[in-house]
Amino acid sequence: MTTSATVSPLSGSDLASHVDALRGYFAAGRTRSYEWRRSQLEGLKRFLTEREPEIVAALKSDLGRDDFEAWFGDIAPPMGDIEVALKGLKSWMRPQHRRVPLTQLPAKARIQYEPLGVVLVIGPWNYPVNLSLGPMVPALAAGNCVVLKPSEVAPATSRLMAEHLPTYLDREAVLVVEGDGAITQELLAQGFDHAFFTGGTEIGRKIMAGAAATLTPVTLELGGKSPAIVTADSDLEVVARRIAWVKLMNSGQTCIAPDYVLAEAPIKDELVQRLQSTIREFTAQENGGKRIVNERQFSRLVGYLEQTKGTVVEGGSWTSADLAISPTLIVDPDPGEPAMAEEIFGPILPVMSFSDVDQVISFVNGRSKPLGLYVFGRDSRVTNRLVEEIPAGGAVINHCAIHYLMPSLPFGGVGASGMGVYHGEWGFQTFSHRKPVAVKGFGLDLKMTYPPYTESTKRLMRKLF
Ligand code: NAD
């Protein structure tokens, strides 16, 4: 069998024949056993362990990340996913018995989890290893063949995965295809048993349109503007640390980063000051700002700074030669300006104020449903009300983004921030068909339940059903 290093780049009939080969392999039942699934998870683990230095170097080249951020953002999370899957797999695979209604007795009912077949995982560039391997863990744990299409925007990481990942896995079941959006559409045109996409909302629409032609079901892990709402009784020192830490990670290029802050009016100025001093403290050893992935994203962010109608109280500068933007606080932007209308996905944090809970709820609900909702405050009646009344993919009270790190919780968006979930057993279910199975014996086959029905049987059946 070919390695992905020799089959990449693929297109047209090449793609079709490779996907067909995977279909044949899946149909032969080779990926179904517990042992096979386990061996793939162990293979992913070995890839992450043995190739850590190369992964760190690729992330440095693609994103300018330091060693620790590379490990924290791209190695530790899929490693955690693998451990959870290895621990849970046997029980996840077990059929679940269900109750049978009186009218169907004697019988048994169960749900059994069936692999879907050949699935497509389409990765983004911002955490290119984590968000490629993260979905591959449940896809393989569920017994599927996988085609991975990493993001071309992180080329060193894409190449590394294409060259080395298949050598740690069953090469007849896993294929890595490098390429851009056009290749992704060609892949989608092959038809898959599932497509799992992580990326922006606009591309998400194109993925869904491409998948529709072959009725390929999709999971879309998209983006959006995740607000951090800070009520007046919060511990502002802690709030500033938590918001600044998550916002600055990976230069703000994190889908679940707080996108903007809504602070209750009486504490807005103090929060801004604390955010300012925390940002300075966190970035004291850096110089030249936060590196952005490429020219296109850099120009988009510089455009937000140039067009702001708010007051820039921190940062606001950029260095084109290094694609670097200094961590920036914009106070009181216009709600319609680009930084408040589009997902920021960079080290820029707008801060606005609100006067009461009703106002902040209607402000957030007047926009697309966010991926994350972060609510700060000591009064649980208020924080719970905000969580209840603002639809969002996920929510955290008194921190940002940590729901992502809890595999017992489903992770995903809602509305424009996505559809479908993964992590832990939720991911296993996404990549499995829940097949309902009803089982009868041959005994107790009452003739009266078959036509032609007598009047008394009809009366009885009306009562029973
Ligand atoms: P993107 O949408 O630009 O690209 C993602 C993938 O889609 C890439 O593999 C790319 O090759 C492919 N693609 C590009 N154009 C395509 C087309 N026309 N048809 C088919 N495929 C195409 O996303 P990105 O810029 O890589 O990532 C940033 C976005 O992703 C942000 O909006 C962020 O919020 C979101 N994101 C979401 C999550 C999540 O878990 N929900 C995680 C990370 C990033």
Coordinates of C-alpha atoms in Angstrom, one line a residue, residues 48-460:
L48 CA 2.6 12.6 19.4
T49 CA 5.3 11.3 21.7
E50 CA 8.0 10.3 19.2
R51 CA 7.4 13.3 16.9
E52 CA 7.1 15.9 19.5
P53 CA 10.3 17.8 18.5
E54 CA 9.2 17.9 14.9
I55 CA 5.7 19.0 15.8
V56 CA 7.0 21.8 17.9
A57 CA 9.3 22.9 15.1
A58 CA 6.5 22.8 12.5
L59 CA 4.3 24.9 14.8
K60 CA 7.1 27.4 15.3
S61 CA 7.5 27.7 11.5
D62 CA 3.7 27.9 10.8
L63 CA 2.6 30.0 13.8
G64 CA 5.6 31.3 15.6
R65 CA 4.6 29.4 18.7
D66 CA 7.1 28.7 21.5
D67 CA 7.7 25.2 22.8
F68 CA 5.4 25.4 25.8
E69 CA 2.4 26.8 23.9
A70 CA 3.0 24.2 21.2
W71 CA 2.8 21.4 23.8
F72 CA -0.1 23.0 25.6
G73 CA -2.2 23.8 22.6
D74 CA -1.5 20.9 20.2
I75 CA 0.1 18.0 22.0
A76 CA -1.5 17.8 25.5
P77 CA -5.1 18.0 24.3
P78 CA -5.1 15.1 21.8
M79 CA -3.0 13.1 24.2
G80 CA -5.7 13.6 26.8
D81 CA -8.4 12.6 24.2
I82 CA -6.5 9.4 23.5
E83 CA -6.2 8.5 27.2
V84 CA -9.9 9.1 27.8
A85 CA -10.7 7.0 24.7
L86 CA -8.4 4.1 25.7
K87 CA -10.0 4.1 29.1
G88 CA -13.6 4.3 27.9
L89 CA -13.6 2.4 24.7
K90 CA -14.6 -1.0 25.9
S91 CA -17.7 0.4 27.7
W92 CA -18.5 2.8 24.9
M93 CA -18.6 -0.1 22.4
R94 CA -20.9 -2.2 24.6
P95 CA -24.5 -2.5 23.4
Q96 CA -27.0 -0.7 25.6
H97 CA -30.0 -2.5 26.6
R98 CA -33.3 -0.7 26.7
R99 CA -36.8 -1.3 28.1
V100 CA -39.5 -2.9 25.9
P101 CA -43.1 -1.7 26.1
L102 CA -45.7 -4.1 27.4
T103 CA -47.3 -4.5 24.0
Q104 CA -44.1 -5.9 22.4
L105 CA -43.3 -8.4 25.2
P106 CA -41.7 -10.9 25.1
A107 CA -38.8 -9.2 23.4
K108 CA -35.5 -7.5 24.0
A109 CA -34.2 -4.1 22.8
R110 CA -30.7 -2.8 22.5
I111 CA -28.7 0.0 20.9
Q112 CA -25.5 -1.1 19.2
Y113 CA -22.8 1.2 18.0
E114 CA -21.8 0.6 14.4
P115 CA -18.9 2.4 12.7
L116 CA -20.1 4.7 9.9
G117 CA -17.5 3.7 7.3
V118 CA -15.1 6.1 5.6
V119 CA -15.1 9.5 7.2
L120 CA -13.4 12.8 6.3
V121 CA -11.8 15.1 8.8
I122 CA -11.0 18.6 7.6
G123 CA -8.6 20.5 9.9
P124 CA -8.0 24.3 10.5
W125 CA -4.7 26.0 10.9
N126 CA -4.9 27.5 14.3
Y127 CA -4.3 24.3 16.3
P128 CA -3.4 22.2 13.3
V129 CA -2.4 19.0 15.2
N130 CA -4.9 19.1 18.0
L131 CA -7.9 19.9 15.7
S132 CA -6.9 17.2 13.2
L133 CA -6.0 14.4 15.7
G134 CA -8.8 15.5 18.1
P135 CA -11.5 14.4 15.7
M136 CA -9.4 11.4 14.5
V137 CA -9.4 9.9 18.0
P138 CA -13.2 9.3 18.1
A139 CA -13.3 8.5 14.4
L140 CA -10.8 5.7 14.8
A141 CA -12.2 4.7 18.3
A142 CA -15.5 4.2 16.5
G143 CA -13.9 1.8 14.0
N144 CA -13.9 4.0 10.9
C145 CA -11.5 4.5 8.0
V146 CA -10.3 8.1 8.0
V147 CA -9.2 10.6 5.4
L148 CA -7.5 13.6 7.0
K149 CA -7.3 16.9 5.1
P150 CA -5.1 19.3 7.2
S151 CA -5.1 23.0 6.6
E152 CA -2.8 24.3 3.9
V153 CA -2.5 27.5 5.9
A154 CA -0.2 25.6 8.3
P155 CA 2.0 24.0 5.6
A156 CA 4.8 22.6 7.8
T157 CA 2.4 20.9 10.1
S158 CA 0.3 19.6 7.2
R159 CA 3.4 18.1 5.6
L160 CA 4.6 16.5 8.9
M161 CA 1.2 14.8 9.4
A162 CA 1.1 13.7 5.7
E163 CA 4.5 12.2 5.9
H164 CA 4.6 10.6 9.3
L165 CA 1.1 10.0 10.6
P166 CA 0.2 7.0 8.4
T167 CA 3.4 5.2 9.5
Y168 CA 2.0 5.0 13.0
L169 CA -1.4 3.9 11.9
D170 CA -3.0 1.2 9.7
R171 CA -2.1 2.6 6.3
E172 CA -4.9 0.8 4.6
A173 CA -7.4 2.6 6.8
V174 CA -6.0 6.1 7.1
L175 CA -5.1 8.5 4.3
V176 CA -3.7 12.1 4.7
V177 CA -4.5 14.3 1.7
E178 CA -2.8 17.7 1.6
G179 CA -4.3 20.6 -0.3
D180 CA -6.6 23.7 -0.3
G181 CA -10.3 24.3 -0.5
A182 CA -10.5 23.0 -4.1
I183 CA -9.0 19.7 -3.0
T184 CA -11.4 19.6 0.0
Q185 CA -14.4 20.1 -2.4
E186 CA -13.0 17.3 -4.7
L187 CA -12.8 15.1 -1.7
L188 CA -16.3 15.9 -0.6
A189 CA -17.5 15.1 -4.0
Q190 CA -16.4 11.4 -3.4
G191 CA -19.1 11.1 -0.8
F192 CA -18.3 10.1 2.7
D193 CA -20.1 8.4 5.6
H194 CA -19.4 11.6 7.6
A195 CA -17.5 14.8 7.2
F196 CA -16.1 16.5 10.3
F197 CA -15.1 20.1 9.7
T198 CA -13.4 22.6 11.9
G199 CA -13.0 26.2 10.6
G200 CA -14.8 29.4 9.9
T201 CA -18.6 29.8 9.5
E202 CA -18.4 31.0 5.9
I203 CA -16.3 28.0 4.8
G204 CA -18.7 25.8 6.9
R205 CA -21.5 26.8 4.6
K206 CA -19.4 25.7 1.6
I207 CA -18.6 22.4 3.3
M208 CA -22.3 21.8 3.9
A209 CA -23.2 22.6 0.3
G210 CA -20.4 20.3 -1.0
A211 CA -21.6 17.5 1.3
A212 CA -25.2 17.9 0.3
A213 CA -24.7 16.5 -3.2
T214 CA -23.7 13.1 -1.8
L215 CA -25.9 13.4 1.4
T216 CA -22.7 13.2 3.5
P217 CA -23.7 14.0 7.1
V218 CA -21.6 16.8 8.6
T219 CA -20.4 18.0 12.0
L220 CA -19.4 21.6 11.7
E221 CA -17.1 23.1 14.5
L222 CA -17.2 26.8 13.6
G223 CA -16.4 30.1 15.1
G224 CA -18.2 33.3 16.2
K225 CA -18.0 36.1 18.7
S226 CA -17.8 34.6 22.2
P227 CA -18.6 37.3 24.8
A228 CA -17.2 37.6 28.3
I229 CA -19.8 39.3 30.5
V230 CA -18.5 40.7 33.7
T231 CA -20.9 41.7 36.4
A232 CA -20.1 44.2 39.1
D233 CA -19.6 41.8 42.0
S234 CA -16.8 39.9 40.3
D235 CA -13.2 39.6 41.6
L236 CA -11.7 41.8 38.9
E237 CA -8.1 40.8 39.5
V238 CA -9.0 37.2 38.8
V239 CA -11.3 38.1 35.9
A240 CA -8.5 40.1 34.2
R241 CA -6.0 37.3 34.6
R242 CA -8.4 34.6 33.2
I243 CA -9.6 36.7 30.2
A244 CA -6.1 37.9 29.3
W245 CA -4.6 34.4 29.6
V246 CA -7.1 32.8 27.2
K247 CA -7.3 35.7 24.9
L248 CA -3.5 36.0 24.4
M249 CA -3.0 32.3 23.8
N250 CA -1.9 31.5 20.3
S251 CA -2.1 35.3 19.6
G252 CA -5.9 35.3 20.1
Q253 CA -6.3 32.8 17.2
T254 CA -8.4 30.4 19.3
C255 CA -12.0 29.7 18.4
I256 CA -13.1 29.7 22.1
A257 CA -11.1 32.8 23.1
P258 CA -13.2 35.6 24.6
D259 CA -13.9 37.8 21.6
Y260 CA -15.1 40.9 23.4
V261 CA -15.9 42.0 26.9
L262 CA -19.2 43.4 28.2
A263 CA -18.5 44.9 31.6
E264 CA -21.2 46.2 34.0
A265 CA -20.9 50.0 33.9
P266 CA -19.7 50.7 37.4
I267 CA -16.7 48.4 37.1
K268 CA -15.8 49.0 33.5
D269 CA -12.9 51.4 34.1
E270 CA -11.3 49.3 36.8
L271 CA -11.6 46.2 34.7
V272 CA -9.9 48.0 31.7
Q273 CA -7.1 49.1 34.0
R274 CA -6.6 45.6 35.4
L275 CA -6.7 44.0 31.9
Q276 CA -4.1 46.6 30.8
S277 CA -1.7 45.8 33.7
T278 CA -2.3 42.0 33.3
I279 CA -1.5 42.1 29.6
R280 CA 1.7 44.0 30.3
E281 CA 2.7 41.5 33.0
F282 CA 2.0 38.5 30.8
T283 CA 3.9 39.9 27.8
A284 CA 6.8 41.5 29.6
Q285 CA 9.3 39.1 28.2
E286 CA 8.0 39.4 24.6
N287 CA 8.9 42.1 22.2
G288 CA 7.3 43.0 19.0
G289 CA 3.7 41.9 19.6
K290 CA 1.9 38.7 18.7
R291 CA 2.7 36.9 15.5
I292 CA -0.3 36.4 13.2
V293 CA -0.5 33.3 10.9
N294 CA -0.3 35.0 7.5
E295 CA -0.5 38.3 5.6
R296 CA -4.2 37.9 4.9
Q297 CA -5.2 37.5 8.5
F298 CA -2.7 40.2 9.6
S299 CA -4.2 42.7 7.1
R300 CA -7.7 41.9 8.3
L301 CA -6.7 42.6 11.9
V302 CA -4.9 45.8 11.0
G303 CA -8.1 46.8 9.2
Y304 CA -10.0 46.4 12.5
L305 CA -7.5 48.7 14.3
E306 CA -7.6 51.3 11.5
Q307 CA -11.4 51.4 11.4
T308 CA -12.1 51.4 15.1
K309 CA -14.2 54.3 16.5
G310 CA -13.3 53.2 20.0
T311 CA -10.4 54.4 22.2
V312 CA -7.3 52.3 22.0
V313 CA -6.0 52.3 25.6
E314 CA -3.4 49.5 25.2
G315 CA -1.3 48.4 22.2
G316 CA -2.8 49.3 18.8
S317 CA 0.5 49.0 17.0
W318 CA 1.8 46.5 14.4
T319 CA 4.9 45.5 12.6
S320 CA 4.2 44.4 9.0
A321 CA 7.6 42.8 8.5
D322 CA 7.0 40.3 11.4
L323 CA 3.2 40.1 10.9
A324 CA 3.0 41.1 14.6
I325 CA 0.3 42.9 16.4
S326 CA 0.6 44.2 19.9
P327 CA -2.1 43.0 22.4
T328 CA -4.7 45.7 22.1
L329 CA -7.6 46.9 24.2
I330 CA -10.3 49.0 22.5
V331 CA -12.7 50.7 24.8
D332 CA -16.2 51.7 23.7
P333 CA -16.0 50.6 20.0
D334 CA -19.0 51.2 17.8
P335 CA -21.2 48.1 18.0
G336 CA -21.4 48.0 14.2
E337 CA -17.6 48.5 13.4
P338 CA -15.7 45.5 11.9
A339 CA -14.1 44.5 15.3
M340 CA -17.6 44.1 16.8
A341 CA -19.3 42.7 13.7
E342 CA -16.9 39.9 12.7
E343 CA -15.0 37.3 14.7
I344 CA -11.7 38.9 15.7
F345 CA -9.4 35.8 15.9
G346 CA -6.4 37.9 17.0
P347 CA -4.9 39.7 20.0
I348 CA -7.5 42.5 20.0
L349 CA -10.0 42.8 22.8
P350 CA -12.9 45.3 22.6
V351 CA -14.5 46.3 25.9
M352 CA -18.0 47.8 26.1
S353 CA -20.3 48.5 29.1
F354 CA -23.8 47.5 29.9
S355 CA -26.2 48.9 32.5
D356 CA -28.4 45.9 33.4
V357 CA -28.8 42.2 32.8
D358 CA -31.8 42.6 30.4
Q359 CA -29.7 45.0 28.2
V360 CA -26.7 42.6 28.0
I361 CA -28.9 39.6 27.2
S362 CA -30.7 41.4 24.4
F363 CA -27.3 42.8 23.1
V364 CA -25.8 39.3 22.8
N365 CA -29.0 37.7 21.6
G366 CA -29.2 40.3 18.8
R367 CA -26.2 38.6 17.2
S368 CA -25.3 35.1 15.9
K369 CA -25.2 32.5 18.6
P370 CA -21.7 32.3 20.0
L371 CA -19.5 29.3 20.4
G372 CA -18.6 30.2 24.0
L373 CA -20.3 32.3 26.6
Y374 CA -18.3 33.4 29.6
V375 CA -20.1 34.9 32.5
F376 CA -18.4 36.4 35.6
G377 CA -20.0 37.2 38.9
R378 CA -20.6 36.0 42.5
D379 CA -24.4 36.0 42.4
S380 CA -25.4 32.7 41.0
R381 CA -29.0 33.9 40.3
V382 CA -27.5 36.4 37.8
T383 CA -24.8 34.1 36.3
N384 CA -27.3 31.3 35.9
R385 CA -29.9 33.6 34.3
L386 CA -27.3 34.8 31.8
V387 CA -26.4 31.2 30.9
E388 CA -30.0 30.2 30.7
E389 CA -31.2 33.1 28.5
I390 CA -28.2 33.4 26.1
P391 CA -28.0 30.6 23.6
A392 CA -24.4 29.5 23.0
G393 CA -22.4 26.4 22.0
G394 CA -21.0 26.1 25.6
A395 CA -20.8 28.3 28.7
V396 CA -18.3 28.8 31.5
I397 CA -19.1 30.6 34.7
N398 CA -16.1 32.6 36.1
H399 CA -13.5 31.5 33.6
C400 CA -13.1 31.2 29.8
A401 CA -12.9 28.2 27.5
I402 CA -12.2 25.5 30.2
H403 CA -15.3 23.5 29.2
Y404 CA -13.2 22.5 26.2
L405 CA -10.9 20.7 28.6
M406 CA -13.6 18.6 30.2
P407 CA -14.1 15.4 28.1
S408 CA -17.3 14.5 30.1
L409 CA -18.9 17.5 28.4
P410 CA -20.0 17.6 24.7
F411 CA -18.1 20.3 22.8
G412 CA -19.6 22.0 19.8
G413 CA -21.5 25.1 18.5
V414 CA -25.1 26.0 18.0
G415 CA -26.6 28.0 15.1
A416 CA -23.9 29.8 13.2
S417 CA -21.2 28.6 15.6
G418 CA -21.7 25.0 14.5
M419 CA -23.6 21.7 14.6
G420 CA -22.8 18.4 16.2
V421 CA -20.5 17.7 19.1
Y422 CA -17.4 15.7 20.0
H423 CA -14.9 15.0 22.9
G424 CA -14.9 11.8 25.0
E425 CA -17.9 9.5 24.5
W426 CA -19.7 12.3 22.6
G427 CA -17.2 12.0 19.8
F428 CA -17.5 8.2 19.7
Q429 CA -21.2 8.6 19.3
T430 CA -20.8 11.2 16.5
F431 CA -18.7 8.8 14.5
S432 CA -21.0 5.8 15.2
H433 CA -24.4 4.9 14.0
R434 CA -26.7 4.1 17.0
K435 CA -28.4 1.1 15.5
P436 CA -31.6 0.1 17.3
V437 CA -32.0 -3.7 17.5
A438 CA -35.3 -5.4 18.6
V439 CA -35.1 -9.1 19.2
K440 CA -38.0 -11.6 19.4
G441 CA -38.2 -15.3 19.9
F442 CA -40.6 -17.7 18.1
G443 CA -42.8 -18.5 21.1
L444 CA -46.0 -16.7 22.0
D445 CA -47.1 -15.8 18.5
L446 CA -50.8 -15.0 19.2
K447 CA -52.9 -15.6 16.0
M448 CA -55.4 -13.0 17.1
T449 CA -52.8 -10.2 16.5
Y450 CA -52.8 -11.0 12.7
P451 CA -55.6 -10.1 10.2
P452 CA -58.4 -10.6 9.6
Y453 CA -59.4 -9.0 12.9
T454 CA -62.5 -9.8 14.8
E455 CA -64.4 -6.9 16.4
S456 CA -63.3 -8.0 19.9
T457 CA -59.7 -8.1 18.8
K458 CA -59.9 -4.7 17.3
R459 CA -61.3 -3.4 20.6
L460 CA -58.6 -5.1 22.5

